[in-house]
Amino acid sequence: MSYIDEIIQQVIEKNPDEPEFHQAVREVLDSIRVIVDANEAQFRRDALLERLVNPERQIKFRVPWIDDQGNAHVNTGYRVQFNSAIGPYKGGLRLHPSVNIGIIKFLGFEQIFKNSLTGLPIGGGKGGSDFDPKGKSDREIMNFCQSFMSELCKYIGADTDVPAGDIGTGAREIGYMFGQYKKLRGLFEGVLTGKGLSYGGSLARTEATGYGLLYITDALLRDHNIDIKGKTVAVSGAGNVAIYAIEKAQQLGAKVVTCSDSTGWIYDAEGIDVALLKEIKEVRRERLTAYKNAKLTSEYHEGRGVWQIKCDIALPCATQNELTLEDAKLLKENGCIAVCEGANMPTTEDATKFLQENGILFIPGKASNAGGVATSALEMSQNSERLSWSFDEVDSKLRGIMENVYANISAAAKKYGMEGNYVAGANIAGFEKVLDAMNAQGIV
Ligand code: NDP
Ligand code: 2IT
């Protein structure tokens, strides 16, 4: 059996009940087969792949917190410090009831290669909790975040591990966590990114993942002589990534006709009203039914369904495995030309394969959503030099980074005879830098 297949089997056996982690490992290892096969003896001797798929450290802890009625609850907190070959661990914190160690490991594993693709010095990590922020008061959120950080603060720091937002963790949660870290460690330092602008946050970090997604989508389309102007776009999700993807798509002249949350979805033939969406999601924290109520010409549907809408470009920006084979077939039937992932691993394995085999341009999340973490790294730079850059300066750096990511994944795919396969290109280009750093640093 090949080294790669042995490792994939080992990952499945040693990490049962973690299907998302298996999926992420399988996709990366399948893509780097050419490199591994050519170096099999050395890689086996150095247990290179074993070191790649086993996190450097996994931290799991109890998070007790008290609700507004005075009742205590206990959630589980996680931080997986996956790989520090190219820099301090970096990656978000997810707060969602579906969180378990397998989800955090899949996200942490993806983060290694994503962070490498940004060209910036950041290693891979991820964390979070099965806490559900929905329906909680501000005080309950604060209480949870403080308890979570009371334990996490022992393991992180501006030069060791720098968490940030993800699903369920936005500016409010980062603020409460930062306050608690500072109180317990006595350090005002860039230990978290996505901070508020008044205490060390970076302009354009809020927008970065969504804007970055559109910068790379635009680069992809231009490379194929297609103009994004006038194109119809379907977006899923209605959170941080989706909102700013919609905003930038509109600025580039495209029309976005859908968005969704975990209870339903909107079809707005006139184009999503992004100011209204921000008001509902960022300020009032309401469901998408509020969008329909405010904009009577739009349609609201319960459940999932955005991929049945005819579009040229599909941008899944909600969560993992939300775009299935059935959805991919609908997109194809409806003439979709490109799918670029805003979320982490939103497309199932069989759907990805179908899209690629049917000539639909496809960029995987580890490349196309890298703008968020890249801008987090720019926030770290600003914190280190105790300066703040202008919005335009950060935004233009972000655009440059995303254009580079596209050029690199495209070149890597071509170099290994897989032109246009951006999944292979992203995994190979991301892996090469990590490999070089791991080899240089010895067996650690
Ligand atoms: P938010 O919490 O801001 O928004 C998430 C959105 O997705 C919400 O609309 C949410 O609906 C919906 N959603 C979440 N879980 C599910 C689910 N199980 N089924 C259906 N809908 C769901 O998160 P982000 O926008 O930050 O993150 C979205 C994706 O982008 C995630 O995959 C994340 O890992 C990825 N990402 C985020 C980055 C960032 O900088 N924030 C950077 C790179 C990737 P509801 O509110 O109803 O739950
Ligand atoms: O998935 C991701 O890249 C993020 N949630 C952002 C991580 C970060 O450190 O900004």
Short mmCIF file of C-alpha atoms and ligand atoms in Angstrom, two decimals:
data_model
loop_
_atom_site.label_atom_id
_atom_site.label_comp_id
_atom_site.label_asym_id
_atom_site.label_seq_id
_atom_site.Cartn_x
_atom_site.Cartn_y
_atom_site.Cartn_z
CA MET A 1 0.00 0.00 0.00
CA SER A 2 1.31 3.49 -0.77
CA TYR A 3 2.48 5.66 2.12
CA ILE A 4 -0.41 8.06 1.52
CA ASP A 5 -3.04 5.31 1.62
CA GLU A 6 -1.50 3.87 4.78
CA ILE A 7 -1.73 7.26 6.46
CA ILE A 8 -5.31 7.87 5.34
CA GLN A 9 -6.26 4.47 6.77
CA GLN A 10 -4.38 5.22 9.99
CA VAL A 11 -6.15 8.58 10.37
CA ILE A 12 -9.53 6.87 10.01
CA GLU A 13 -8.63 4.12 12.50
CA LYS A 14 -7.04 6.40 15.09
CA ASN A 15 -9.70 9.10 14.88
CA PRO A 16 -13.03 7.26 14.64
CA ASP A 17 -16.24 9.32 14.43
CA GLU A 18 -14.44 12.31 12.92
CA PRO A 19 -15.70 12.19 9.30
CA GLU A 20 -14.96 15.86 8.54
CA PHE A 21 -11.35 15.41 9.64
CA HIS A 22 -11.02 12.29 7.46
CA GLN A 23 -12.49 14.24 4.54
CA ALA A 24 -10.05 17.14 4.92
CA VAL A 25 -7.04 14.81 5.26
CA ARG A 26 -8.12 12.67 2.29
CA GLU A 27 -8.46 15.73 0.05
CA VAL A 28 -5.05 17.16 0.94
CA LEU A 29 -3.15 13.87 0.83
CA ASP A 30 -4.74 12.84 -2.47
CA SER A 31 -3.55 16.11 -4.00
CA ILE A 32 0.05 15.81 -2.84
CA ARG A 33 0.49 12.22 -4.05
CA VAL A 34 2.94 13.31 -6.77
CA ILE A 35 5.27 14.90 -4.24
CA VAL A 36 4.97 12.12 -1.67
CA ASP A 37 5.49 9.33 -4.22
CA ALA A 38 8.65 11.03 -5.48
CA ASN A 39 10.09 11.31 -1.94
CA GLU A 40 8.57 8.25 -0.30
CA ALA A 41 11.72 6.83 1.30
CA GLN A 42 12.73 10.09 2.96
CA PHE A 43 9.18 10.95 4.04
CA ARG A 44 8.71 7.49 5.59
CA ARG A 45 12.04 7.67 7.39
CA ASP A 46 11.13 11.07 8.82
CA ALA A 47 7.49 10.11 9.55
CA LEU A 48 6.64 13.26 7.64
CA LEU A 49 2.99 12.44 7.04
CA GLU A 50 2.42 11.15 10.56
CA ARG A 51 3.72 14.47 11.84
CA LEU A 52 1.53 16.35 9.36
CA VAL A 53 -1.75 14.66 10.33
CA ASN A 54 -1.23 14.56 14.11
CA PRO A 55 -1.74 17.93 15.82
CA GLU A 56 1.24 19.20 17.80
CA ARG A 57 -1.16 19.68 20.72
CA GLN A 58 -4.88 19.30 21.52
CA ILE A 59 -6.37 21.14 24.46
CA LYS A 60 -9.83 20.27 25.77
CA PHE A 61 -11.39 21.94 28.77
CA ARG A 62 -14.53 22.53 30.79
CA VAL A 63 -16.31 25.86 30.41
CA PRO A 64 -18.77 26.53 33.24
CA TRP A 65 -20.94 29.64 32.94
CA ILE A 66 -24.04 31.04 34.63
CA ASP A 67 -27.19 32.10 32.78
CA ASP A 68 -29.40 35.09 33.61
CA GLN A 69 -31.61 32.92 35.84
CA GLY A 70 -28.63 31.92 37.97
CA ASN A 71 -28.37 28.37 36.62
CA ALA A 72 -24.94 26.95 35.84
CA HIS A 73 -24.12 25.25 32.53
CA VAL A 74 -21.04 23.41 31.34
CA ASN A 75 -19.76 23.43 27.76
CA THR A 76 -16.61 21.93 26.29
CA GLY A 77 -13.82 24.18 25.00
CA TYR A 78 -11.15 23.15 22.49
CA ARG A 79 -7.95 24.51 21.00
CA VAL A 80 -6.04 22.39 18.51
CA GLN A 81 -2.52 23.67 17.88
CA PHE A 82 -1.92 21.77 14.69
CA ASN A 83 1.28 22.91 13.04
CA SER A 84 3.75 25.69 13.89
CA ALA A 85 6.32 25.04 11.15
CA ILE A 86 5.92 28.45 9.52
CA GLY A 87 4.72 30.62 12.40
CA PRO A 88 2.68 30.85 15.59
CA TYR A 89 -0.60 28.91 15.52
CA LYS A 90 -3.32 31.02 13.91
CA GLY A 91 -6.98 30.28 13.35
CA GLY A 92 -10.47 31.09 14.52
CA LEU A 93 -12.73 30.04 17.39
CA ARG A 94 -16.05 28.48 16.44
CA LEU A 95 -19.01 28.70 18.81
CA HIS A 96 -21.75 26.38 17.57
CA PRO A 97 -23.58 23.41 19.11
CA SER A 98 -22.20 21.12 16.36
CA VAL A 99 -18.60 21.70 17.49
CA ASN A 100 -16.63 18.58 18.51
CA ILE A 101 -12.98 17.59 18.33
CA GLY A 102 -13.33 16.24 14.77
CA ILE A 103 -14.74 19.53 13.48
CA ILE A 104 -11.97 21.52 15.16
CA LYS A 105 -9.32 19.15 13.79
CA PHE A 106 -10.66 19.42 10.23
CA LEU A 107 -10.64 23.20 10.50
CA GLY A 108 -7.17 23.26 12.08
CA PHE A 109 -5.79 20.96 9.40
CA GLU A 110 -7.21 23.13 6.59
CA GLN A 111 -5.80 26.18 8.32
CA ILE A 112 -2.20 24.90 7.99
CA PHE A 113 -2.32 25.01 4.19
CA LYS A 114 -4.51 28.11 3.98
CA ASN A 115 -2.15 30.08 6.18
CA SER A 116 0.80 28.88 4.13
CA LEU A 117 -0.92 30.08 0.94
CA THR A 118 -1.22 33.62 2.29
CA GLY A 119 2.59 33.89 2.15
CA LEU A 120 2.58 35.25 5.71
CA PRO A 121 4.33 33.68 8.74
CA ILE A 122 1.42 31.90 10.46
CA GLY A 123 1.00 28.27 11.51
CA GLY A 124 -2.29 26.37 11.72
CA GLY A 125 -4.67 26.13 14.67
CA LYS A 126 -8.37 26.22 15.49
CA GLY A 127 -10.59 26.19 18.53
CA GLY A 128 -14.06 26.74 19.81
CA SER A 129 -16.84 25.29 21.88
CA ASP A 130 -20.20 23.53 21.58
CA PHE A 131 -21.76 26.60 23.23
CA ASP A 132 -24.75 27.96 21.29
CA PRO A 133 -24.73 31.78 21.23
CA LYS A 134 -28.25 31.91 19.73
CA GLY A 135 -30.82 33.52 21.99
CA LYS A 136 -28.31 34.36 24.73
CA SER A 137 -28.24 37.79 26.34
CA ASP A 138 -25.12 39.98 26.12
CA ARG A 139 -24.40 39.17 29.77
CA GLU A 140 -24.59 35.43 29.13
CA ILE A 141 -22.27 35.80 26.13
CA MET A 142 -19.82 37.80 28.28
CA ASN A 143 -20.03 35.24 31.05
CA PHE A 144 -19.29 32.38 28.67
CA CYS A 145 -16.45 34.23 26.87
CA GLN A 146 -14.77 35.10 30.17
CA SER A 147 -14.95 31.53 31.41
CA PHE A 148 -13.68 30.21 28.07
CA MET A 149 -10.72 32.61 28.15
CA SER A 150 -9.95 31.91 31.82
CA GLU A 151 -8.69 28.51 30.69
CA LEU A 152 -7.55 29.29 27.12
CA CYS A 153 -5.31 32.17 28.27
CA LYS A 154 -2.80 29.65 29.61
CA TYR A 155 -2.03 28.35 26.15
CA ILE A 156 -2.09 31.38 23.83
CA GLY A 157 -0.09 34.58 23.32
CA ALA A 158 0.93 37.06 20.62
CA ASP A 159 3.94 34.90 19.66
CA THR A 160 2.55 31.44 20.40
CA ASP A 161 -1.06 31.15 19.29
CA VAL A 162 -3.39 33.91 18.08
CA PRO A 163 -7.10 32.99 17.84
CA ALA A 164 -9.76 34.99 15.96
CA GLY A 165 -13.40 34.78 14.93
CA ASP A 166 -15.28 32.05 13.09
CA ILE A 167 -18.92 30.90 13.15
CA GLY A 168 -20.58 32.41 16.22
CA THR A 169 -17.53 34.45 17.20
CA GLY A 170 -17.55 38.05 16.02
CA ALA A 171 -16.39 41.42 17.32
CA ARG A 172 -18.51 41.21 20.51
CA GLU A 173 -17.08 37.85 21.58
CA ILE A 174 -13.50 38.81 20.66
CA GLY A 175 -13.90 41.95 22.80
CA TYR A 176 -15.00 40.00 25.88
CA MET A 177 -12.25 37.43 25.39
CA PHE A 178 -9.59 40.11 24.93
CA GLY A 179 -10.69 41.87 28.12
CA GLN A 180 -10.44 38.65 30.11
CA TYR A 181 -7.03 37.73 28.65
CA LYS A 182 -5.67 41.16 29.54
CA LYS A 183 -7.04 40.93 33.08
CA LEU A 184 -5.65 37.46 33.76
CA ARG A 185 -2.29 37.72 31.98
CA GLY A 186 -1.67 41.42 32.56
CA LEU A 187 -0.67 41.84 28.94
CA PHE A 188 -2.05 44.22 26.34
CA GLU A 189 -0.83 42.41 23.26
CA GLY A 190 -2.05 41.16 19.90
CA VAL A 191 -3.23 37.82 21.27
CA LEU A 192 -6.47 37.85 19.28
CA THR A 193 -7.34 39.30 15.88
CA GLY A 194 -10.64 40.70 14.73
CA LYS A 195 -10.43 43.15 17.62
CA GLY A 196 -12.41 46.40 17.72
CA LEU A 197 -10.74 49.42 16.14
CA SER A 198 -10.37 51.25 19.47
CA TYR A 199 -8.16 48.54 21.01
CA GLY A 200 -5.84 47.29 18.29
CA GLY A 201 -8.12 45.93 15.58
CA SER A 202 -7.36 46.42 11.91
CA LEU A 203 -9.46 48.34 9.44
CA ALA A 204 -10.83 45.98 6.77
CA ARG A 205 -10.56 42.82 8.93
CA THR A 206 -14.36 42.68 9.21
CA GLU A 207 -14.71 42.84 5.44
CA ALA A 208 -11.61 40.78 4.62
CA THR A 209 -12.90 37.24 4.10
CA GLY A 210 -15.83 38.27 1.91
CA TYR A 211 -13.88 40.89 0.00
CA GLY A 212 -10.96 38.49 -0.45
CA LEU A 213 -13.33 35.86 -1.82
CA LEU A 214 -14.46 38.27 -4.51
CA TYR A 215 -10.92 39.41 -5.30
CA ILE A 216 -9.89 35.84 -6.05
CA THR A 217 -13.13 35.09 -7.90
CA ASP A 218 -12.49 38.15 -10.05
CA ALA A 219 -8.88 37.05 -10.67
CA LEU A 220 -10.11 33.58 -11.68
CA LEU A 221 -12.70 34.95 -14.08
CA ARG A 222 -10.32 37.48 -15.63
CA ASP A 223 -7.82 34.67 -16.22
CA HIS A 224 -10.59 32.93 -18.19
CA ASN A 225 -11.52 36.13 -20.04
CA ILE A 226 -14.84 36.45 -18.24
CA ASP A 227 -16.11 39.77 -16.84
CA ILE A 228 -17.77 39.55 -13.43
CA LYS A 229 -19.84 42.65 -14.26
CA GLY A 230 -23.45 41.77 -14.91
CA LYS A 231 -23.13 38.21 -13.60
CA THR A 232 -25.76 36.70 -11.32
CA VAL A 233 -24.41 35.35 -8.03
CA ALA A 234 -25.93 32.97 -5.49
CA VAL A 235 -24.57 33.24 -1.95
CA SER A 236 -25.37 31.02 1.03
CA GLY A 237 -25.03 32.19 4.61
CA ALA A 238 -25.85 35.60 6.07
CA GLY A 239 -22.96 36.01 8.48
CA ASN A 240 -19.63 37.81 8.35
CA VAL A 241 -18.30 36.11 5.23
CA ALA A 242 -21.57 36.18 3.27
CA ILE A 243 -22.39 39.82 4.01
CA TYR A 244 -19.07 41.21 2.79
CA ALA A 245 -18.96 38.81 -0.17
CA ILE A 246 -22.34 40.22 -1.22
CA GLU A 247 -21.13 43.79 -0.71
CA LYS A 248 -17.97 43.36 -2.80
CA ALA A 249 -19.75 41.38 -5.53
CA GLN A 250 -22.16 44.28 -5.90
CA GLN A 251 -19.30 46.80 -5.97
CA LEU A 252 -17.76 44.79 -8.81
CA GLY A 253 -21.01 45.04 -10.76
CA ALA A 254 -22.50 41.59 -10.14
CA LYS A 255 -26.03 40.96 -8.92
CA VAL A 256 -26.43 38.78 -5.82
CA VAL A 257 -29.87 37.23 -5.57
CA THR A 258 -29.71 34.90 -2.55
CA CYS A 259 -28.56 34.52 1.04
CA SER A 260 -29.49 32.06 3.79
CA ASP A 261 -29.27 31.25 7.48
CA SER A 262 -29.82 28.04 9.40
CA THR A 263 -33.60 28.32 9.24
CA GLY A 264 -34.30 29.54 5.72
CA TRP A 265 -33.24 31.47 2.63
CA ILE A 266 -34.02 34.61 0.65
CA TYR A 267 -34.45 35.02 -3.10
CA ASP A 268 -34.39 38.66 -4.06
CA ALA A 269 -34.59 39.11 -7.83
CA GLU A 270 -33.78 42.82 -7.47
CA GLY A 271 -30.50 42.01 -5.72
CA ILE A 272 -29.90 41.61 -1.98
CA ASP A 273 -30.18 44.87 -0.03
CA VAL A 274 -26.90 44.59 1.86
CA ALA A 275 -27.57 47.55 4.18
CA LEU A 276 -30.80 45.89 5.27
CA LEU A 277 -29.05 42.54 5.70
CA LYS A 278 -26.36 44.14 7.90
CA GLU A 279 -28.99 45.84 10.04
CA ILE A 280 -30.86 42.55 10.55
CA LYS A 281 -27.83 40.32 11.18
CA GLU A 282 -25.15 42.58 12.67
CA VAL A 283 -27.30 44.95 14.73
CA ARG A 284 -30.66 43.34 15.50
CA ARG A 285 -29.40 39.71 15.35
CA GLU A 286 -32.67 38.55 13.83
CA ARG A 287 -33.74 35.79 11.43
CA LEU A 288 -34.04 36.26 7.66
CA THR A 289 -37.82 36.44 7.95
CA ALA A 290 -37.14 40.04 9.01
CA TYR A 291 -35.61 40.65 5.55
CA LYS A 292 -38.77 39.41 3.85
CA ASN A 293 -40.92 41.53 6.15
CA ALA A 294 -38.88 44.63 5.33
CA LYS A 295 -38.60 43.94 1.61
CA LEU A 296 -41.94 42.63 0.44
CA THR A 297 -40.81 41.91 -3.14
CA SER A 298 -38.32 39.28 -1.92
CA GLU A 299 -39.17 35.63 -1.29
CA TYR A 300 -38.44 33.75 1.96
CA HIS A 301 -38.33 29.95 2.01
CA GLU A 302 -37.91 27.65 4.99
CA GLY A 303 -35.02 25.15 4.96
CA ARG A 304 -32.20 25.09 2.43
CA GLY A 305 -32.43 25.80 -1.29
CA VAL A 306 -30.22 28.61 -2.62
CA TRP A 307 -28.46 26.33 -5.13
CA GLN A 308 -31.66 25.74 -7.09
CA ILE A 309 -31.62 29.40 -8.17
CA LYS A 310 -30.15 30.05 -11.63
CA CYS A 311 -26.77 31.77 -11.28
CA ASP A 312 -23.45 32.25 -13.04
CA ILE A 313 -21.37 32.15 -9.87
CA ALA A 314 -22.04 30.27 -6.62
CA LEU A 315 -20.37 31.33 -3.37
CA PRO A 316 -21.09 28.96 -0.45
CA CYS A 317 -20.40 31.03 2.69
CA ALA A 318 -22.22 29.21 5.52
CA THR A 319 -20.72 25.93 6.75
CA GLN A 320 -19.11 22.58 5.84
CA ASN A 321 -20.78 20.14 3.43
CA GLU A 322 -23.64 22.50 2.60
CA LEU A 323 -23.31 22.07 -1.18
CA THR A 324 -24.10 18.47 -2.11
CA LEU A 325 -23.88 16.45 -5.32
CA GLU A 326 -27.54 17.14 -5.96
CA ASP A 327 -26.91 20.88 -5.61
CA ALA A 328 -23.88 20.66 -7.91
CA LYS A 329 -26.04 19.00 -10.58
CA LEU A 330 -28.62 21.78 -10.28
CA LEU A 331 -25.91 24.42 -10.61
CA LYS A 332 -24.60 22.73 -13.74
CA GLU A 333 -28.08 22.43 -15.28
CA ASN A 334 -28.62 26.12 -14.61
CA GLY A 335 -25.43 27.14 -16.42
CA CYS A 336 -23.22 28.03 -13.45
CA ILE A 337 -19.62 28.73 -14.52
CA ALA A 338 -17.77 29.07 -11.20
CA VAL A 339 -18.00 27.94 -7.57
CA CYS A 340 -15.65 29.64 -5.09
CA GLU A 341 -15.83 28.59 -1.46
CA GLY A 342 -16.21 31.31 1.19
CA ALA A 343 -16.82 28.81 3.98
CA ASN A 344 -14.44 26.04 5.03
CA MET A 345 -15.08 22.82 3.04
CA PRO A 346 -18.69 23.73 2.13
CA THR A 347 -18.71 21.43 -0.91
CA THR A 348 -18.98 17.68 -0.36
CA GLU A 349 -16.31 15.43 -1.90
CA ASP A 350 -18.62 14.03 -4.59
CA ALA A 351 -19.97 17.49 -5.44
CA THR A 352 -16.42 18.84 -5.83
CA LYS A 353 -15.55 15.98 -8.15
CA PHE A 354 -18.71 16.54 -10.20
CA LEU A 355 -18.06 20.28 -10.58
CA GLN A 356 -14.46 19.69 -11.65
CA GLU A 357 -15.40 16.96 -14.12
CA ASN A 358 -18.09 19.13 -15.64
CA GLY A 359 -15.87 22.09 -16.42
CA ILE A 360 -17.11 24.37 -13.66
CA LEU A 361 -14.28 26.53 -12.30
CA PHE A 362 -13.81 25.62 -8.64
CA ILE A 363 -11.62 27.24 -5.97
CA PRO A 364 -11.43 25.50 -2.58
CA GLY A 365 -11.92 27.47 0.63
CA LYS A 366 -8.34 27.16 1.82
CA ALA A 367 -7.42 29.43 -1.09
CA SER A 368 -10.56 31.47 -1.65
CA ASN A 369 -11.35 32.35 1.98
CA ALA A 370 -7.70 32.99 2.93
CA GLY A 371 -8.28 36.76 2.91
CA GLY A 372 -9.66 36.65 6.45
CA VAL A 373 -6.65 35.06 8.08
CA ALA A 374 -4.29 37.01 5.83
CA THR A 375 -5.76 40.25 7.14
CA SER A 376 -5.52 38.85 10.66
CA ALA A 377 -1.79 38.48 10.02
CA LEU A 378 -1.76 42.12 8.87
CA GLU A 379 -3.47 43.00 12.16
CA MET A 380 -0.66 41.16 13.99
CA SER A 381 1.92 43.20 12.05
CA GLN A 382 0.19 46.46 12.98
CA ASN A 383 0.02 45.39 16.64
CA SER A 384 3.74 44.55 16.63
CA GLU A 385 4.72 47.93 15.28
CA ARG A 386 2.03 49.69 17.37
CA LEU A 387 0.63 51.46 14.32
CA SER A 388 -2.63 51.31 12.38
CA TRP A 389 -2.80 51.33 8.63
CA SER A 390 -5.56 53.01 6.60
CA PHE A 391 -8.46 51.03 5.17
CA ASP A 392 -7.11 51.46 1.65
CA GLU A 393 -3.67 50.26 2.64
CA VAL A 394 -4.99 47.06 4.23
CA ASP A 395 -7.52 46.50 1.45
CA SER A 396 -4.95 46.90 -1.30
CA LYS A 397 -2.58 44.49 0.49
CA LEU A 398 -5.50 42.04 0.79
CA ARG A 399 -6.21 42.32 -2.92
CA GLY A 400 -2.54 41.73 -3.73
CA ILE A 401 -2.43 38.68 -1.45
CA MET A 402 -5.53 37.15 -3.06
CA GLU A 403 -4.18 37.74 -6.56
CA ASN A 404 -0.95 36.04 -5.48
CA VAL A 405 -2.84 33.10 -4.00
CA TYR A 406 -4.61 32.67 -7.34
CA ALA A 407 -1.36 32.93 -9.32
CA ASN A 408 0.35 30.40 -7.02
CA ILE A 409 -2.40 27.77 -6.99
CA SER A 410 -2.80 28.12 -10.72
CA ALA A 411 0.96 27.75 -11.31
CA ALA A 412 1.26 24.77 -8.95
CA ALA A 413 -1.56 22.93 -10.74
CA LYS A 414 0.08 23.59 -14.09
CA LYS A 415 3.54 22.56 -12.88
CA TYR A 416 2.23 19.11 -11.93
CA GLY A 417 0.21 18.63 -15.12
CA MET A 418 -3.19 19.39 -13.58
CA GLU A 419 -3.94 22.77 -15.14
CA GLY A 420 -7.19 24.28 -13.87
CA ASN A 421 -7.39 21.90 -10.89
CA TYR A 422 -7.25 24.51 -8.15
CA VAL A 423 -7.89 21.94 -5.41
CA ALA A 424 -4.64 20.20 -6.30
CA GLY A 425 -2.93 23.55 -6.88
CA ALA A 426 -3.94 24.90 -3.46
CA ASN A 427 -2.96 21.77 -1.58
CA ILE A 428 0.38 21.43 -3.36
CA ALA A 429 1.34 25.11 -3.07
CA GLY A 430 0.26 25.21 0.59
CA PHE A 431 2.06 21.96 1.41
CA GLU A 432 5.38 22.83 -0.29
CA LYS A 433 6.18 25.71 2.05
CA VAL A 434 5.16 23.75 5.17
CA LEU A 435 7.24 20.79 3.99
CA ASP A 436 10.30 22.95 3.46
CA ALA A 437 9.96 24.45 6.95
CA MET A 438 9.34 21.06 8.59
CA ASN A 439 12.38 19.55 6.87
CA ALA A 440 14.57 22.48 7.91
CA GLN A 441 13.54 22.26 11.56
CA GLY A 442 14.25 18.57 12.11
CA ILE A 443 12.01 15.96 13.67
CA VAL A 444 10.10 17.95 16.26
P1 NDP B 1 -21.10 33.66 11.07
O1 NDP B 1 -21.41 33.04 12.35
O2 NDP B 1 -20.91 35.13 10.97
O3 NDP B 1 -22.19 33.27 9.98
C1 NDP B 1 -22.46 31.94 9.67
C2 NDP B 1 -23.64 31.89 8.72
O4 NDP B 1 -23.81 30.57 8.26
C3 NDP B 1 -24.93 32.29 9.41
O5 NDP B 1 -25.78 32.86 8.44
C4 NDP B 1 -25.45 30.95 9.90
O6 NDP B 1 -26.86 30.94 10.10
C5 NDP B 1 -25.05 30.04 8.75
N1 NDP B 1 -24.82 28.69 9.29
C6 NDP B 1 -23.93 28.32 10.22
N2 NDP B 1 -24.02 27.03 10.50
C7 NDP B 1 -24.98 26.56 9.71
C8 NDP B 1 -25.55 25.30 9.53
N3 NDP B 1 -25.11 24.23 10.23
N4 NDP B 1 -26.53 25.17 8.61
C9 NDP B 1 -26.98 26.25 7.91
N5 NDP B 1 -26.49 27.49 8.06
C10 NDP B 1 -25.51 27.64 8.93
O7 NDP B 1 -19.79 32.90 10.53
P2 NDP B 1 -18.78 33.34 9.38
O8 NDP B 1 -19.49 34.07 8.31
O9 NDP B 1 -17.61 33.93 10.04
O10 NDP B 1 -18.33 31.91 8.84
C11 NDP B 1 -18.94 31.26 7.74
C12 NDP B 1 -17.99 30.24 7.16
O11 NDP B 1 -16.81 30.89 6.71
C13 NDP B 1 -17.51 29.15 8.12
O12 NDP B 1 -17.28 27.96 7.39
C14 NDP B 1 -16.16 29.70 8.61
O13 NDP B 1 -15.33 28.67 9.07
C15 NDP B 1 -15.66 30.30 7.32
N6 NDP B 1 -14.61 31.32 7.43
C16 NDP B 1 -14.77 32.42 8.23
C17 NDP B 1 -13.79 33.39 8.26
C18 NDP B 1 -13.95 34.64 9.04
O14 NDP B 1 -13.06 35.50 8.96
N7 NDP B 1 -15.04 34.85 9.76
C19 NDP B 1 -12.53 33.22 7.52
C20 NDP B 1 -12.50 32.07 6.67
C21 NDP B 1 -13.50 31.16 6.65
P3 NDP B 1 -27.41 31.09 11.61
O15 NDP B 1 -27.00 32.46 12.05
O16 NDP B 1 -28.86 30.90 11.47
O17 NDP B 1 -26.74 30.00 12.39
O1 2IT B 2 -11.23 29.95 8.87
C1 2IT B 2 -10.55 30.98 9.02
O2 2IT B 2 -9.59 31.22 8.29
C2 2IT B 2 -10.95 31.94 10.05
N1 2IT B 2 -11.94 31.71 10.74
C3 2IT B 2 -10.13 33.16 10.30
C4 2IT B 2 -8.95 32.85 11.16
C5 2IT B 2 -8.14 34.05 11.59
O3 2IT B 2 -7.22 33.81 12.38
O4 2IT B 2 -8.40 35.18 11.18
#
